[in-house]
Short mmCIF file of C-alpha atoms in Angstrom, two decimals:
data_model
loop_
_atom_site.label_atom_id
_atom_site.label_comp_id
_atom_site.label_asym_id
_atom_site.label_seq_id
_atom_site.Cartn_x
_atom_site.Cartn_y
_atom_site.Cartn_z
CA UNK C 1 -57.24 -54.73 -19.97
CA UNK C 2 -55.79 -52.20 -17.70
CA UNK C 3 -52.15 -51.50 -17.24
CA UNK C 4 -50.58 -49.56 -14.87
CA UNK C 5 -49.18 -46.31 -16.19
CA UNK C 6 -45.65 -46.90 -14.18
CA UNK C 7 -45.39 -49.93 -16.03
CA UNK C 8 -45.28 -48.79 -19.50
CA UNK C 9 -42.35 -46.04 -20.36
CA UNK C 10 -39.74 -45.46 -23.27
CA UNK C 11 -36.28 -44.71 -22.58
CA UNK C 12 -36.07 -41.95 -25.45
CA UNK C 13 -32.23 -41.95 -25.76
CA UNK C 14 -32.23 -41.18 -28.83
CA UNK C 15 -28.10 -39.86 -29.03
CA UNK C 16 -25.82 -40.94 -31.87
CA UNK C 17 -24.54 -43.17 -29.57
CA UNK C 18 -27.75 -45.01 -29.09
CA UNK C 19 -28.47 -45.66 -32.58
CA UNK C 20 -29.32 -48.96 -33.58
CA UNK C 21 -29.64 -48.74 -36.82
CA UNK C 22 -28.98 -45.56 -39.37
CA UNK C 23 -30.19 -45.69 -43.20
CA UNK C 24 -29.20 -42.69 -46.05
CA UNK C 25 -30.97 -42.10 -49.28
CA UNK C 26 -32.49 -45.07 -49.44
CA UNK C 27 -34.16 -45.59 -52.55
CA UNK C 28 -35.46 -48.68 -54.31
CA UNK C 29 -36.17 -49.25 -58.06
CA UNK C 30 -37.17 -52.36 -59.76
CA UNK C 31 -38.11 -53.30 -63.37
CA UNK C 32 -41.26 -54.41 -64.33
CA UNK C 33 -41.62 -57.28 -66.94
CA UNK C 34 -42.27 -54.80 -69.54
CA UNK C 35 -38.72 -53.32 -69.09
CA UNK C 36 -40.91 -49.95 -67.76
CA UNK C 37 -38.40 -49.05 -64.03
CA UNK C 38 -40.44 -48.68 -61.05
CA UNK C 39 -39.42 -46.40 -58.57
CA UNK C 40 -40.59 -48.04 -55.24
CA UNK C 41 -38.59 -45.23 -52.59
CA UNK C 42 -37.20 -42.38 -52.72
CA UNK C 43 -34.15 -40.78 -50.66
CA UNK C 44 -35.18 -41.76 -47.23
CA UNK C 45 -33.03 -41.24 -44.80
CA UNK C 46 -33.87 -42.49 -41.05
CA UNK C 47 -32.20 -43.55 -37.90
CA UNK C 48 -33.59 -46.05 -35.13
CA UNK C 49 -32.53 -45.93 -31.92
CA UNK C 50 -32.12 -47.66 -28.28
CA UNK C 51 -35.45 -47.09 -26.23
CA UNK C 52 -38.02 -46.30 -29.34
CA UNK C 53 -41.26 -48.07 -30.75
CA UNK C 54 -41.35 -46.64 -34.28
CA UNK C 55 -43.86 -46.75 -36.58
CA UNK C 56 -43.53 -47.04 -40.02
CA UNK C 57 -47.54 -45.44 -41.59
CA UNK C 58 -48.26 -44.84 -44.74
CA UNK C 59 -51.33 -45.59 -47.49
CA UNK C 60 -51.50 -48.55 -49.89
CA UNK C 61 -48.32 -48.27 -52.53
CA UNK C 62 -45.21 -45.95 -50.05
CA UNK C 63 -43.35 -48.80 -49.69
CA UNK C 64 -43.42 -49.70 -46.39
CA UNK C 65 -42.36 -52.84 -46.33
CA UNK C 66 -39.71 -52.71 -48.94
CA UNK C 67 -38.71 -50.68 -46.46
CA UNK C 68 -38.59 -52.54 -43.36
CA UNK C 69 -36.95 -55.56 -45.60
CA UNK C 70 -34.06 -52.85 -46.90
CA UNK C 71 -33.17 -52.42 -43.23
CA UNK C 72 -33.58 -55.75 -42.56
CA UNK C 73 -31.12 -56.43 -44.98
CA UNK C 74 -32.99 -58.68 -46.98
CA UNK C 75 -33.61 -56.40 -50.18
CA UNK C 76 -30.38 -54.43 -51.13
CA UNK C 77 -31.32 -50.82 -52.07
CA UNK C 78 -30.78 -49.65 -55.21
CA UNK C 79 -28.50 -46.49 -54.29
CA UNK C 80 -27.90 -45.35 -50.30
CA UNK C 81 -26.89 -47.53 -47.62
CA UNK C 82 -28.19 -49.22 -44.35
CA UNK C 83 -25.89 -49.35 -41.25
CA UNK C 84 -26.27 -51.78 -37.97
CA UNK C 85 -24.57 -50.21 -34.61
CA UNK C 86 -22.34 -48.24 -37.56
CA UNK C 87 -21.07 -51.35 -39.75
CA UNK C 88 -22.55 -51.23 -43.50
CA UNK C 89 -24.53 -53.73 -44.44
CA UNK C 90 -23.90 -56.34 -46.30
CA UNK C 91 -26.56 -59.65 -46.04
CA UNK C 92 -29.71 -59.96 -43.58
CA UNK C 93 -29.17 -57.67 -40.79
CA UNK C 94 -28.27 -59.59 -37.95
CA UNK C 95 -29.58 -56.83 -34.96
CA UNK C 96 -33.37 -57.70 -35.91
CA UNK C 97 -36.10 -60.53 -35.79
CA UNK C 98 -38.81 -60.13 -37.68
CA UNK C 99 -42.53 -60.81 -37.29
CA UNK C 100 -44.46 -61.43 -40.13
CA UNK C 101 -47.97 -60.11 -41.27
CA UNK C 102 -48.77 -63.66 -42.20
CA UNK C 103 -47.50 -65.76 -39.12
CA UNK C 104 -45.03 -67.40 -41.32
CA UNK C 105 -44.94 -70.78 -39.27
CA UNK C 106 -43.94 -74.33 -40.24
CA UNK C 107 -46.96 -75.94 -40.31
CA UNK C 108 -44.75 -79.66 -39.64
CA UNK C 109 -43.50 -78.12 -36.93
CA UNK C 110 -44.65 -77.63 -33.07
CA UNK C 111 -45.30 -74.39 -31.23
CA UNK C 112 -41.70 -75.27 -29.87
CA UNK C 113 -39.84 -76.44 -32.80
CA UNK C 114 -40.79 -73.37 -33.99
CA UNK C 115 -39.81 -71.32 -31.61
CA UNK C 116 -36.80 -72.69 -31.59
CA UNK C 117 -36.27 -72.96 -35.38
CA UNK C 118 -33.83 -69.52 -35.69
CA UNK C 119 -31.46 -70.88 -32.84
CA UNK C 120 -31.21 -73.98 -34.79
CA UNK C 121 -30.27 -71.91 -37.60
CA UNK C 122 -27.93 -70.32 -35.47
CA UNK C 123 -25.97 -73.22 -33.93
CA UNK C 124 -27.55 -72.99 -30.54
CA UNK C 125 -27.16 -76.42 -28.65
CA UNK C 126 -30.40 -78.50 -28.29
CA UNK C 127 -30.12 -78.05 -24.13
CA UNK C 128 -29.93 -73.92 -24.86
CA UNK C 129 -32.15 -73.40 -27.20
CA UNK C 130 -35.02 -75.96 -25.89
CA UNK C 131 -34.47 -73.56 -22.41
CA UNK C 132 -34.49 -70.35 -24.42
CA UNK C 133 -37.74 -71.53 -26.52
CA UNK C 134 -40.22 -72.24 -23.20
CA UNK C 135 -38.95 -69.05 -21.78
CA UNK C 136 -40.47 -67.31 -24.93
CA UNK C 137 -43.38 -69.41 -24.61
CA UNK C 138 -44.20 -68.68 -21.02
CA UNK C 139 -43.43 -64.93 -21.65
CA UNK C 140 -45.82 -64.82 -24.57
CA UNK C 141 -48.76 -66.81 -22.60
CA UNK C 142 -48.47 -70.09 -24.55
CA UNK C 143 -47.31 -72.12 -22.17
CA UNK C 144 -49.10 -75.26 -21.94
CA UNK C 145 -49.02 -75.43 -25.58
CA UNK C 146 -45.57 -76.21 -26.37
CA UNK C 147 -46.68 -79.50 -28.51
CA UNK C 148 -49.58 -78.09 -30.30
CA UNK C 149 -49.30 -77.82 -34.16
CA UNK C 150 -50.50 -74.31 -36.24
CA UNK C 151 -53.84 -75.70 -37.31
CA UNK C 152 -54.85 -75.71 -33.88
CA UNK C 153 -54.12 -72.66 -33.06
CA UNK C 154 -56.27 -70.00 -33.29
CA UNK C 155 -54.89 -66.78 -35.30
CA UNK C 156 -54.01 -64.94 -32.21
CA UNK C 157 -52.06 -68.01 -30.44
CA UNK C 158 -50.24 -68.24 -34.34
CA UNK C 159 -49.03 -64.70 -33.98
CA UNK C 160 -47.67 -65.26 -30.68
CA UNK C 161 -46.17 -67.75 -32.11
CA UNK C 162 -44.54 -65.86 -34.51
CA UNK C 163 -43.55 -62.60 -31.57
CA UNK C 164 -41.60 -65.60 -29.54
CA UNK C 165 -39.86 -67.18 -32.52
CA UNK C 166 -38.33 -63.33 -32.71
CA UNK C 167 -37.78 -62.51 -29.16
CA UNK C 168 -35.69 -66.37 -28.65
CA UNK C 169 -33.33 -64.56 -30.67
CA UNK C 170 -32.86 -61.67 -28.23
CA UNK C 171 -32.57 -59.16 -30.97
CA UNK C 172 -31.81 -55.54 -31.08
CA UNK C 173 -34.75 -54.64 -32.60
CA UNK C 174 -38.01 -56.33 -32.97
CA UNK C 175 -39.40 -55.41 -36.53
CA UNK C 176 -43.34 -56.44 -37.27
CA UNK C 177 -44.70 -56.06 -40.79
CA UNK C 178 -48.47 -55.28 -39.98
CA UNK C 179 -48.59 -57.89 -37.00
CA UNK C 180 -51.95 -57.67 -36.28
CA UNK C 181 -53.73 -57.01 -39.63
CA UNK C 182 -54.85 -60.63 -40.17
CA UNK C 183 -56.47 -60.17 -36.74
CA UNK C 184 -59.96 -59.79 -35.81
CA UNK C 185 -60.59 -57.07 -33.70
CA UNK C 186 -60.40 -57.56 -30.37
CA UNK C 187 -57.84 -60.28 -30.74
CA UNK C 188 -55.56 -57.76 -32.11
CA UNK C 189 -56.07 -54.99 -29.66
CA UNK C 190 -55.33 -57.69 -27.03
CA UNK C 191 -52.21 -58.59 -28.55
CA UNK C 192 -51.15 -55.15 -28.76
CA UNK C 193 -51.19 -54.75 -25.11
CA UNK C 194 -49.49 -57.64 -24.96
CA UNK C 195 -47.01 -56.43 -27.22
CA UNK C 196 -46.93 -53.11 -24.77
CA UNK C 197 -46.20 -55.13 -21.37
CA UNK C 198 -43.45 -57.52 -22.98
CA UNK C 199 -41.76 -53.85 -24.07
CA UNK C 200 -42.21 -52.48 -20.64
CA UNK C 201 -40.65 -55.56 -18.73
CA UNK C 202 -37.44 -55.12 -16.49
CA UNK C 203 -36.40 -58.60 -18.72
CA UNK C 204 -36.85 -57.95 -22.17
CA UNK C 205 -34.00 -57.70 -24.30
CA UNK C 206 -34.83 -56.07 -27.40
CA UNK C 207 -33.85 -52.25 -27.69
CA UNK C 208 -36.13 -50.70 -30.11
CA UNK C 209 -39.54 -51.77 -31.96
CA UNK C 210 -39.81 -50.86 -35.44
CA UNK C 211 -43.31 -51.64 -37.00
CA UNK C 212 -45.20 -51.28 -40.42
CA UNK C 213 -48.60 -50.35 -40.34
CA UNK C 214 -51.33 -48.51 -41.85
CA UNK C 215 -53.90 -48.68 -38.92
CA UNK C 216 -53.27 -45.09 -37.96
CA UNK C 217 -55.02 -45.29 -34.56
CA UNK C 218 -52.49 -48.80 -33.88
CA UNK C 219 -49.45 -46.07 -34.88
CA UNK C 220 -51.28 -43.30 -32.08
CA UNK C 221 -51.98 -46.10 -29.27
CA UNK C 222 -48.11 -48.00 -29.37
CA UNK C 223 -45.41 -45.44 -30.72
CA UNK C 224 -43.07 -43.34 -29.75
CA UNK C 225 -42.77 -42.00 -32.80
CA UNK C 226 -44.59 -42.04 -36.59
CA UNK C 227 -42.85 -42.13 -39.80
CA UNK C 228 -45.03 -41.55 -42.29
CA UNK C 229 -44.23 -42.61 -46.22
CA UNK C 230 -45.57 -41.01 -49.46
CA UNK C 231 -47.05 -42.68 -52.13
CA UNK C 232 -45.63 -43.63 -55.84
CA UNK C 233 -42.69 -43.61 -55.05
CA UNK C 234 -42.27 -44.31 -51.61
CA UNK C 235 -40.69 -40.93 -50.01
CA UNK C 236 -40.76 -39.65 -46.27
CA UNK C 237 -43.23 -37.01 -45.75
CA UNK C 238 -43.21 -36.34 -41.83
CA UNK C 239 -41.67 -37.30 -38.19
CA UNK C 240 -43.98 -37.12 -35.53
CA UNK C 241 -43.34 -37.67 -32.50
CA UNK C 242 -46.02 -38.74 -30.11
CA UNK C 243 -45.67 -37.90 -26.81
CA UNK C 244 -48.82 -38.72 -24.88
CA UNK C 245 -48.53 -40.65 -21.42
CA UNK C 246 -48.75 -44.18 -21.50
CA UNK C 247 -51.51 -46.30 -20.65
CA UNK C 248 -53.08 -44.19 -23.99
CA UNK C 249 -56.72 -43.07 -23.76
CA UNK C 250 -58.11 -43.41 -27.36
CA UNK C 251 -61.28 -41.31 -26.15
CA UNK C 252 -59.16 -38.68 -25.23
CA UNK C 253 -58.76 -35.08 -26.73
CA UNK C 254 -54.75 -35.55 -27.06
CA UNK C 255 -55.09 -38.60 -28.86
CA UNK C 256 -57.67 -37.41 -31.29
CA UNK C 257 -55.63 -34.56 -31.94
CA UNK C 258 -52.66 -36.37 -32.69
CA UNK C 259 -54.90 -39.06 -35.01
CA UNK C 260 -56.23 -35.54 -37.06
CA UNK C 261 -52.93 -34.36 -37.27
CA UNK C 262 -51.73 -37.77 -38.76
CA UNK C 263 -54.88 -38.28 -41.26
CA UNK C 264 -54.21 -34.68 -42.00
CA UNK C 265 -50.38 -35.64 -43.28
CA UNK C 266 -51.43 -38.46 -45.32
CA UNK C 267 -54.03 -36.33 -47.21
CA UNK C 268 -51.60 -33.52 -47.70
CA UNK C 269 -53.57 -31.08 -46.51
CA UNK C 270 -52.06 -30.35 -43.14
CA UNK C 271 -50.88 -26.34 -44.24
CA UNK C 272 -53.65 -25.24 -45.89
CA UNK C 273 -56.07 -22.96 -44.25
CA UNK C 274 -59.14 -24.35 -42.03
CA UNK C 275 -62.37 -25.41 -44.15
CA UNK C 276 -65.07 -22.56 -43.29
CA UNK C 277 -68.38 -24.31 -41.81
CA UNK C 278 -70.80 -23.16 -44.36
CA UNK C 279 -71.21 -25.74 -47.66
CA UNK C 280 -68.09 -26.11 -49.25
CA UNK C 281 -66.70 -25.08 -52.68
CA UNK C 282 -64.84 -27.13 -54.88
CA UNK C 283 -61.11 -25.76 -55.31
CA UNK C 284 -59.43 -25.24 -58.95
CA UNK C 285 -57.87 -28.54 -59.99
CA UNK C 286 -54.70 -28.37 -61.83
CA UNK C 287 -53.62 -30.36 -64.46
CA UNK C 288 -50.49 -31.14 -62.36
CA UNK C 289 -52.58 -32.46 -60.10
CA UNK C 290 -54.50 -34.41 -62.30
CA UNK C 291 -54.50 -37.65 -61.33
CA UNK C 292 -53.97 -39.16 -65.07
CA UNK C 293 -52.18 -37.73 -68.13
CA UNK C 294 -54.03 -36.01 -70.66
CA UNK C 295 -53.79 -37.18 -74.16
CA UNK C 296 -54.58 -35.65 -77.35
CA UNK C 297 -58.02 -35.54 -78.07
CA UNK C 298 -58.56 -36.55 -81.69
CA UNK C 299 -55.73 -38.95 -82.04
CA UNK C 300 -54.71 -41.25 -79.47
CA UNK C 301 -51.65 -42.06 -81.41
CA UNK C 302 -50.06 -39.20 -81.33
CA UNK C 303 -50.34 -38.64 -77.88
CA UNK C 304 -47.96 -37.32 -75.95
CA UNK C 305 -46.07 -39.83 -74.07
CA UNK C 306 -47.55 -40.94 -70.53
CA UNK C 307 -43.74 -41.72 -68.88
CA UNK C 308 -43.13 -37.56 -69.30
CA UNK C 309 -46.50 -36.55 -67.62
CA UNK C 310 -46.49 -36.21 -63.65
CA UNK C 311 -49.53 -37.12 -61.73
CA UNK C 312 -50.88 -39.99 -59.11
CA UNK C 313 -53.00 -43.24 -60.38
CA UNK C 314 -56.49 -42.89 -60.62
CA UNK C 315 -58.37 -43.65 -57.14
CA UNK C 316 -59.16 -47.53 -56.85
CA UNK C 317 -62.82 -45.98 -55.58
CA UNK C 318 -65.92 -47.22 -57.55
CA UNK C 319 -68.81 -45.03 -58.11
CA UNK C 320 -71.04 -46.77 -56.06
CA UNK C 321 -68.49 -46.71 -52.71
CA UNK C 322 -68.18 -42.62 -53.30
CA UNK C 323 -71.79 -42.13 -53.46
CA UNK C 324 -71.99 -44.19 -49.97
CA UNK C 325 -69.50 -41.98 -48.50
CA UNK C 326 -71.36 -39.03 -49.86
CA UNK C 327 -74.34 -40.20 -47.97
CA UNK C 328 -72.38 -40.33 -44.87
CA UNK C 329 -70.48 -36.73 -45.26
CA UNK C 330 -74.37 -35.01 -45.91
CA UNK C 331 -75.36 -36.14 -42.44
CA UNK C 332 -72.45 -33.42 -41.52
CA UNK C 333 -73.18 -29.75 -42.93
CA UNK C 334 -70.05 -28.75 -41.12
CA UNK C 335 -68.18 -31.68 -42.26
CA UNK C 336 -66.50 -34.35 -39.95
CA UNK C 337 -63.01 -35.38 -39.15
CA UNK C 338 -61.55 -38.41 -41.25
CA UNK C 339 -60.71 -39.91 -38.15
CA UNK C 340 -64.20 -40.11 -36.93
CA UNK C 341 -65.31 -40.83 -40.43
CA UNK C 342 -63.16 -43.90 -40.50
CA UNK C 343 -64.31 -45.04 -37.33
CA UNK C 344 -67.82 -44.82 -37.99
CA UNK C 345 -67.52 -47.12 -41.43
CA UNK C 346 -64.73 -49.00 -39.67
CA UNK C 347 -62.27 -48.20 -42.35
CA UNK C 348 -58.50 -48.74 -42.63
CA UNK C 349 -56.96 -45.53 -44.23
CA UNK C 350 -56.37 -48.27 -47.19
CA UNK C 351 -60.15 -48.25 -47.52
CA UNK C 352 -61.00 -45.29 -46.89
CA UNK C 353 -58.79 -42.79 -48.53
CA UNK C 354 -59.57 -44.70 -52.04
CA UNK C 355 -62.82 -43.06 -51.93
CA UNK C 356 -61.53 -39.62 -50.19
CA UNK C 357 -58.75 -39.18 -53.29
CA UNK C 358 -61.79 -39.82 -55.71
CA UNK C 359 -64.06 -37.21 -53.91
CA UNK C 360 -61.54 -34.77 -54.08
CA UNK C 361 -60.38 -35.80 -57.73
CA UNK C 362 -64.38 -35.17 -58.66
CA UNK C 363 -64.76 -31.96 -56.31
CA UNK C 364 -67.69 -33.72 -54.90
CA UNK C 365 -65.41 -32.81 -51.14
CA UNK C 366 -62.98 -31.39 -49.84
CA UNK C 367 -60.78 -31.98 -47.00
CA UNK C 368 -58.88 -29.37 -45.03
CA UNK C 369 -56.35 -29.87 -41.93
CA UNK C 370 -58.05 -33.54 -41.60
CA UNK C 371 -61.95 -32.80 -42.03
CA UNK C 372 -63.82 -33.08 -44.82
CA UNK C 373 -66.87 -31.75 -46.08
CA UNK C 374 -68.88 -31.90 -49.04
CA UNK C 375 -69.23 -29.24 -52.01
CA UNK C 376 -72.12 -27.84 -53.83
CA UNK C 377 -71.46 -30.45 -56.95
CA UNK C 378 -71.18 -33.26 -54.29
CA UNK C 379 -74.74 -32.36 -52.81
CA UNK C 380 -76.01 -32.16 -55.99
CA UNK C 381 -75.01 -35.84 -57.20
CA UNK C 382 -76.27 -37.21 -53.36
CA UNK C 383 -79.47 -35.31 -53.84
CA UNK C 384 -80.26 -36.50 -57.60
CA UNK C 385 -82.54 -39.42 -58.26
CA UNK C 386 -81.21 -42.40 -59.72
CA UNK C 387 -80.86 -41.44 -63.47
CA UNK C 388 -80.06 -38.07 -62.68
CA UNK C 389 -77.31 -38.89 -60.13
CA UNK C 390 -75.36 -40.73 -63.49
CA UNK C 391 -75.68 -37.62 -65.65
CA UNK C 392 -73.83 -35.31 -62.80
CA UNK C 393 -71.19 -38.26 -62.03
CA UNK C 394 -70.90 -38.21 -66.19
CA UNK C 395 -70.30 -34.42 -66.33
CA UNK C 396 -68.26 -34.48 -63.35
CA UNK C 397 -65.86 -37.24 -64.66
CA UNK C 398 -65.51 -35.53 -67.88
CA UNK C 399 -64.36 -32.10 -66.62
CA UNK C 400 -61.80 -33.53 -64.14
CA UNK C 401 -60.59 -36.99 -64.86
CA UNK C 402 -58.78 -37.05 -68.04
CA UNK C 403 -58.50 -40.46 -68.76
CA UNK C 404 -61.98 -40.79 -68.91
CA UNK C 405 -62.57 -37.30 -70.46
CA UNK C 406 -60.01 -38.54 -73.14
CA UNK C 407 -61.58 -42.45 -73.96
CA UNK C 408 -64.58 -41.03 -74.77
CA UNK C 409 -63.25 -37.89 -76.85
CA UNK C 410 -61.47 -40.31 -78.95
CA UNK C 411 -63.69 -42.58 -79.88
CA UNK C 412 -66.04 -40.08 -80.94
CA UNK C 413 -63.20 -39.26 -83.22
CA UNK C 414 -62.14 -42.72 -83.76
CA UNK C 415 -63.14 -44.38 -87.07
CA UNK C 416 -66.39 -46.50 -87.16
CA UNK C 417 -66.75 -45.19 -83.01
CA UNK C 418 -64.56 -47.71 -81.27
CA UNK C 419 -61.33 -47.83 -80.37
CA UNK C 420 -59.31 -51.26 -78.84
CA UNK C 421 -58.82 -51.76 -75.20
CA UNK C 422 -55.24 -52.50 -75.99
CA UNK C 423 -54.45 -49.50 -77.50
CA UNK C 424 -55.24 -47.82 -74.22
CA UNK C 425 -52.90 -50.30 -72.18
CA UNK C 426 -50.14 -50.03 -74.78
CA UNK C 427 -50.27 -46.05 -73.85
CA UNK C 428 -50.80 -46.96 -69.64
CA UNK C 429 -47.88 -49.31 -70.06
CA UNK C 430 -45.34 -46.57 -70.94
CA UNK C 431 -45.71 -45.08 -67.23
CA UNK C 432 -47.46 -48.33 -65.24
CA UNK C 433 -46.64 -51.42 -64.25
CA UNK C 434 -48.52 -54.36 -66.20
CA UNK C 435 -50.95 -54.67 -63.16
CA UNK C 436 -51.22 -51.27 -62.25
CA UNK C 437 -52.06 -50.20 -65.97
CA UNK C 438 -54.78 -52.56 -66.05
CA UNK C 439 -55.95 -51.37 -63.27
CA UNK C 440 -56.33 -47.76 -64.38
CA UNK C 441 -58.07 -49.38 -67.57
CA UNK C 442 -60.69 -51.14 -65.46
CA UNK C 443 -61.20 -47.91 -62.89
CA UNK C 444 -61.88 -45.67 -66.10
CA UNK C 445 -63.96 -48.26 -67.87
CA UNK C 446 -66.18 -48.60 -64.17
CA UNK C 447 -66.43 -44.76 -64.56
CA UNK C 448 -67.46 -44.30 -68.03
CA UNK C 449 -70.16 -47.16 -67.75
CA UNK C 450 -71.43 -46.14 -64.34
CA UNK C 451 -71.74 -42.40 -66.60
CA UNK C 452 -72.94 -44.37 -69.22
CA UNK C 453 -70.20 -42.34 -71.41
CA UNK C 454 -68.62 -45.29 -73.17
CA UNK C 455 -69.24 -49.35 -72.80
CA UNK C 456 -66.31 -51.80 -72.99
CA UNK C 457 -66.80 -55.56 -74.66
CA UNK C 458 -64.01 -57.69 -72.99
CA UNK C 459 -64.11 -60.32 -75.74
CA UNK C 460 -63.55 -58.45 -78.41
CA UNK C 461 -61.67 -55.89 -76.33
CA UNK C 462 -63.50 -52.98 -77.88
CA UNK C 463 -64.50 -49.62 -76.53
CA UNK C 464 -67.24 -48.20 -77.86
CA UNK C 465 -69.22 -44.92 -76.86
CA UNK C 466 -72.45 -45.93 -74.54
CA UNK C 467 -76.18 -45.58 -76.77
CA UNK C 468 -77.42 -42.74 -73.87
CA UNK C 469 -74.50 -40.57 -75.19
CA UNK C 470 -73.91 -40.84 -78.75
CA UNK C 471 -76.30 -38.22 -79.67
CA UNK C 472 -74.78 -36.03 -76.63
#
């Protein structure tokens, strides 16, 4: 679909008087059922304003939709406040419609009751609203099906749907939590033009655009600007602002750039000094930066407590997934650019940087201003055969994941060589939530098998060390 370049612009005005909406120290904690707080966000501040689509990017676990909803005014922050044209919030923000990921239609109801289902809510007579609701119908191509029910509507038509049900309401600002997500492909990319053409009309009402997403090329190809969220907790880590000429050429250099300079935010690697092209060596790993907390070695139960040790989860990354994406990276002695990378395994940065956080956590890659390129201990584990390939996994997991590292040094120290699952989890839970602490468990117990280090008997909950390596 092509669309003339005169026809798509932002207005830009971005001036305190054009702010729509204006948030300070946000931050969001909740507690878990364990009584253990979690810290969702962290002291964002942010301002949206008249003429602006905004994206909100970030990777699996910043909080971006706790976000949208504080400034929706449908979760009350914890400690800051969220303004709308300069009144403090109080209740559900009443500048903003909101599109759902999930269409979030009344499946009773017809494309036109539910269009019209928010000025219903609002009081609207039946004359006004029933007016109102075919306008928003024709303008988002559905006319015709004004009496049609959700189950026969494809996703796409369900979605549009759900964008006319917000613009009825002629808000402020149009927010849309991962809008096109439950989209196939090209379904999506159509609606996002479609998206672009309502926002470039002489007749639309809304002001601004504010959308969640974590489809980095989607951020490039529709915003203005990019907001982009840390992880655990949820904390603002850049502002970009994209300013590439609308219609967007995703083939072109500009774009690519900005996409590299995005991927190379989100990795954290955007001031540290270019990757040199020959092979790769794997960088000193902290124990900062360790992604678990170290324990004491001989005596689980007098470890030191997880809640005062710093560090990010372990990768959600399974052995077999990294050693894939080591295949791929070897076809590239000089490395290749996570965009590219993503687009050639079709990845969302929620699948893909899984995997790149466990390369680098293993020193099997690195990744430098965006690219990433495999080390000398990466190329050995894709070059090993089978059996071999689990002994260099093994001794890489032991020198630089401590979770693992510390499972299997305590059971060798453990009396009669096993140790209960639930003593682990009892020591997760002090710093994760229920779910999340399981979740470490089951990462660490994939590792150590996969390294045939330790085995792990889910009925009687019992870790034990693996027969390969007890005579280790």
């Amino acid at each position: 679909m092509t669309i003339a370049k005169e026809t798509i612009r932002s207005l830009r005005a971005v001036t305190p008087q054009s702010t729509i909406i204006e948030a300070r120290h946000i931050s969001q904690r909740f507690t878990a059922d364990n009584g253990t707080e979690l810290t969702v966000l962290h002291d964002i501040s942010f301002n949206l304003y008249e003429g602006e689509i905004v994206a909100i990017l970030g990777r699996s676990g910043a909080g971006k939709s706790t976000f949208l909803r504080a400034l929706a005014g449908l979760v009350k922050p914890t400690s800051g406040t969220v303004k709308y044209r300069g009144e403090t919030l109080t209740g559900p923000n009443p500048g903003i419609a909101l599109v759902f990921q999930t269409f979030a239609l009344m499946p009773w109801l017809t494309v036109q009751d539910n269009v019209e289902l928010g000025l219903k809510a609002r009081g609207v007579p039946k004359a006004k609203r029933t007016k109102l609701a075919l306008d928003a119908i024709d303008m988002i191509g559905l006319d015709g099906f004004e009496s049609a029910y959700p189950k026969e509507l494809s996703g796409g038509m369900r979605q549009r749907v759900g964008i006319a049900r917000a613009l009825v309401l002629q808000p402020d600002a149009l927010f849309m939590d991962e809008p096109f997500s439950a989209l196939d492909v090209l379904t999506a990319e159509n609606l996002r033009q479609e998206v672009l053409k309502l926002w470039s009309s002489e007749q639309r009402s809304i002001k601004s655009v504010l959308m969640v997403t974590h489809n980095i090329e989607e951020a490039v190809e529709m915003a203005d600007r990019v907001v982009v969220l840390g992880s655990h907790p949820g904390h603002l880590i850049a502002n970009v602002r994209v300013d590439l000429p609308r219609p967007r050429d995703r083939h072109s250099a500009a774009f690519e750039a900005m996409m590299d300079k995005l991927y190379a935010i989100l990795t954290r690697q955007a001031t540290q000094p270019a990757q040199p092209a020959h092979k790769a060596e794997a960088p000193e790993l902290s124990a900062s930066s360790a992604n678990v907390p170290a324990m004491d070695e001989t005596n689980l139960q007098t470890a030191e407590p997880l809640e005062k040790i710093k560090g990010r989860p372990l990768p959600n990354a399974t052995p077999g997934g990294l050693a894939g994406l080591l295949d791929v990276v070897a076809e590239h002695p000089d490395g290749i650019d996570l965009a590219d990378l993503a687009s050639d395994l079709s990845f969302e940065v929620d699948d893909l940087f899984p995997l790149v956080d466990a390369g680098t956590l293993l020193h099997v890659i690195v990744v430098r201003d965006g690219h990433v390129q495999i080390t000398e201990a990466g190329d050995a584990w894709h070059q090993a055969d089978i059996l071999r390939a689990k002994q260099v996994f093994a001794s890489l997991a032991m020198e630089h994941v401590p979770l693992v590292r510390n499972i299997e040094h305590a059971l060798r120290h453990a009396s009669g060589g096993h140790l209960r699952g639930e003593l682990m989890l009892d020591l997760l839970h002090a710093r994760y939530s229920d779910e999340d602490a399981h979740q470490q468990f089951a990462i660490a117990v994939e590792w150590g098998r996969y390294g045939e280090l330790f085995d792990y008997d889910a009925d009687d909950d019992l870790l034990t060390l693996d027969e390969a390596n007890k005579g280790a």
